[in-house]
Coordinates of C-alpha atoms and ligand atoms in Angstrom, one line a residue:
X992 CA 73.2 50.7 60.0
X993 CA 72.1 51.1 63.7
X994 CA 73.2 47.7 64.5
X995 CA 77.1 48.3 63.4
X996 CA 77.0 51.7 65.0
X997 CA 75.9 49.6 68.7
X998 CA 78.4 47.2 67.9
X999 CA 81.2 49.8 66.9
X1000 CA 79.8 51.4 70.3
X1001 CA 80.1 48.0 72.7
X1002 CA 83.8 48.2 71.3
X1003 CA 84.8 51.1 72.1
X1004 CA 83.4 50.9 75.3
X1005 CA 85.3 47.6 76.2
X1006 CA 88.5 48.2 75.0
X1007 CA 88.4 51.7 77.0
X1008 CA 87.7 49.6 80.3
X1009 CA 90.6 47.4 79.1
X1010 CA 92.7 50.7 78.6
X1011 CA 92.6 51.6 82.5
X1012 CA 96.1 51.6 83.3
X1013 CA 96.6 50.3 86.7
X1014 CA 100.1 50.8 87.2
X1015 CA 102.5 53.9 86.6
X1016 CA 105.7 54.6 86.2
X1017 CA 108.0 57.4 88.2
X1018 CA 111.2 58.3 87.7
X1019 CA 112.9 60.0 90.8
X1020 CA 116.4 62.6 90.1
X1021 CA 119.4 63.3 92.4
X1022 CA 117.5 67.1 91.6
X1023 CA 115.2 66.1 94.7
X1024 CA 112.3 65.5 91.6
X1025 CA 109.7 62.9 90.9
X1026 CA 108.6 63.1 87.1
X1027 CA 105.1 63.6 87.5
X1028 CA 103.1 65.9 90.2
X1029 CA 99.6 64.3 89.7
X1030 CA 98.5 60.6 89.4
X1031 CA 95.1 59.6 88.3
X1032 CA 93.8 56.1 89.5
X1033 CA 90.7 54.8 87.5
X1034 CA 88.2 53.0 90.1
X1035 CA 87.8 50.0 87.3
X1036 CA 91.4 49.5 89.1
X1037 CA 91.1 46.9 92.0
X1038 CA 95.1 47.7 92.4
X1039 CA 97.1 50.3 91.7
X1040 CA 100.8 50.1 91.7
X1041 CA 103.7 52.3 91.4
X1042 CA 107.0 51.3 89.8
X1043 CA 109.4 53.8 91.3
X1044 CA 113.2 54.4 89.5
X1045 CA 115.9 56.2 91.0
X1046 CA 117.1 57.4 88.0
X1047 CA 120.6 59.4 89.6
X1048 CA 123.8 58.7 91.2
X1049 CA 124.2 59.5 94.8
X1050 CA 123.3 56.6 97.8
X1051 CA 120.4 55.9 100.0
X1052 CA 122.2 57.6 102.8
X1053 CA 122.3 61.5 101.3
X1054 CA 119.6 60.9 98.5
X1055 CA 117.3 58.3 99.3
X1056 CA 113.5 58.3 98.0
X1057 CA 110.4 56.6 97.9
X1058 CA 107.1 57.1 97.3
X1059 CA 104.2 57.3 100.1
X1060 CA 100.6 57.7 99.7
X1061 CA 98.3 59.7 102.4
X1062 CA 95.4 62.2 102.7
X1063 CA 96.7 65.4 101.8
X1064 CA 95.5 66.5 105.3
X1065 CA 97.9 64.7 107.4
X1066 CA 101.3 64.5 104.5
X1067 CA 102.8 67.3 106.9
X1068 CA 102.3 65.7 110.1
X1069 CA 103.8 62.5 108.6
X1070 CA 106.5 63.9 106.8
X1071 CA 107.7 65.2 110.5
X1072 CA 107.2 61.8 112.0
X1073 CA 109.2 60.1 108.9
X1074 CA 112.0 62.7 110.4
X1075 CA 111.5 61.3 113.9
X1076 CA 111.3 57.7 112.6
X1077 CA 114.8 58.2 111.4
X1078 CA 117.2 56.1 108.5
X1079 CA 117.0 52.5 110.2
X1080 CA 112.6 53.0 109.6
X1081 CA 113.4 53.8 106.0
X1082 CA 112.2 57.5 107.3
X1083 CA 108.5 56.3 108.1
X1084 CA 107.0 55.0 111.3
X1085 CA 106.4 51.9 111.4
X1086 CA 102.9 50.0 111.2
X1087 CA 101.7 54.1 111.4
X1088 CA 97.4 53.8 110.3
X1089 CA 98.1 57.4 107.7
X1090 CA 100.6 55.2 105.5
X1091 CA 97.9 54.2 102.9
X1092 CA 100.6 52.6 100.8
X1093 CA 104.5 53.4 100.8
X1094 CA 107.5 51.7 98.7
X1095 CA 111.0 50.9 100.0
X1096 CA 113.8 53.7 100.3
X1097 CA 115.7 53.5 97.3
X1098 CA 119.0 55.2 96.5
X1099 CA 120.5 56.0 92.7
X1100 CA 120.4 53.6 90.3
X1101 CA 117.7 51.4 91.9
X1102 CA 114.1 50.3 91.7
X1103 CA 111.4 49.2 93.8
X1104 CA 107.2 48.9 93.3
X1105 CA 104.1 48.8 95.3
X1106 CA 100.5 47.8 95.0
X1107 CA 97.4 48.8 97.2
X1108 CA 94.0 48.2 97.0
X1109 CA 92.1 51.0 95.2
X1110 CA 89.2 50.3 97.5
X1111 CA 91.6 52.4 100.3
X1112 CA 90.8 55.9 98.3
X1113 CA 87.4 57.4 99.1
X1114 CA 86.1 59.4 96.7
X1115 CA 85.6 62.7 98.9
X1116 CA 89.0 62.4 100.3
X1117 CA 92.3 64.6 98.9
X1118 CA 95.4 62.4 98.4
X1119 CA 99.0 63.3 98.0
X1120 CA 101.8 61.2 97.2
X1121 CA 105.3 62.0 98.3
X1122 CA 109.2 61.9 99.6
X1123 CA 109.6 60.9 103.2
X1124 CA 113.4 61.4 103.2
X1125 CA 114.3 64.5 105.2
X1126 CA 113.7 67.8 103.8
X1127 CA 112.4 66.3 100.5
X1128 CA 108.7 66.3 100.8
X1129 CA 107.5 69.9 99.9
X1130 CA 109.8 69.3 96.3
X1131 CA 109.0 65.9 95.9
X1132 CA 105.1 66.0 96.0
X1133 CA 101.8 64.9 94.2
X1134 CA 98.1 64.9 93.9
X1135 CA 96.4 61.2 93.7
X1136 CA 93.4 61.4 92.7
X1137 CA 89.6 59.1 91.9
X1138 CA 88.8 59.1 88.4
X1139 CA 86.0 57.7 86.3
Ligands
CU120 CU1 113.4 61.8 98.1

């Protein structure tokens, strides 16, 4: 009796490390909306990606999104750079150290993914995700955060 019960045990446990989902999937709106406002990130992840849809209508130009990953602490100060940084950036500076992980600027209709490492999260550390396109980064904002 013990012995099925450490057995059934050893399977559960492995197929809930197998069960980490190391990808998600986020639907962006012409509403100025992601579909989710908090992602979890298991640390059994070595990489995490994001498959990011533009589900509306409306171009790049007037309605463009993607999704970038910093400390909560310095989202602001970035989102104002991303500003500064203009369309021809994608509306991020370039090469800039607080981009933990960003995907392309995508406009209705399209697609695009990103991986990182996991390793670039601390566990201490607050992280948001968010919308770099102009005025769209206090609607279009998440937490990211460590979990067991
Ligand atoms: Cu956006």
């Amino acid at each position: 009796m013990l012995r099925w019960i450490a057995v059934a045990l050893l399977l559960l446990a492995s197929s809930s490390a197998l069960a980490a989902e190391c990808e998600v999937d986020i639907a962006a709106t012409d509403q100025m909306t992601f579909d989710t406002d908090a992602i979890e990130i298991s640390k059994s992840c070595d990489t995490f990606t994001v498959n990011l849809t533009h589900e509306g209508t409306m171009p790049v130009s007037s309605m463009g999104h993607n999704w970038v990953l910093a400390k909560e602490s310095e989202v602001n100060d970035l989102a104002t750079a991303a500003i500064t940084a203009g369309a021809d950036q994608g509306y991020l500076p370039p090469d800039d150290e607080r981009v933990i992980a960003h995907t392309d600027m995508i406009g209705g209709g399209e697609s695009t993914s990103v991986t990182f490492d996991v390793a670039k999260l601390q566990e201490d550390e607050e992280y948001l995700f968010f919308c770099s396109f102009p005025g769209h980064s206090m609607m279009m904002r998440g937490s990211v955060t460590l979990v067991d």
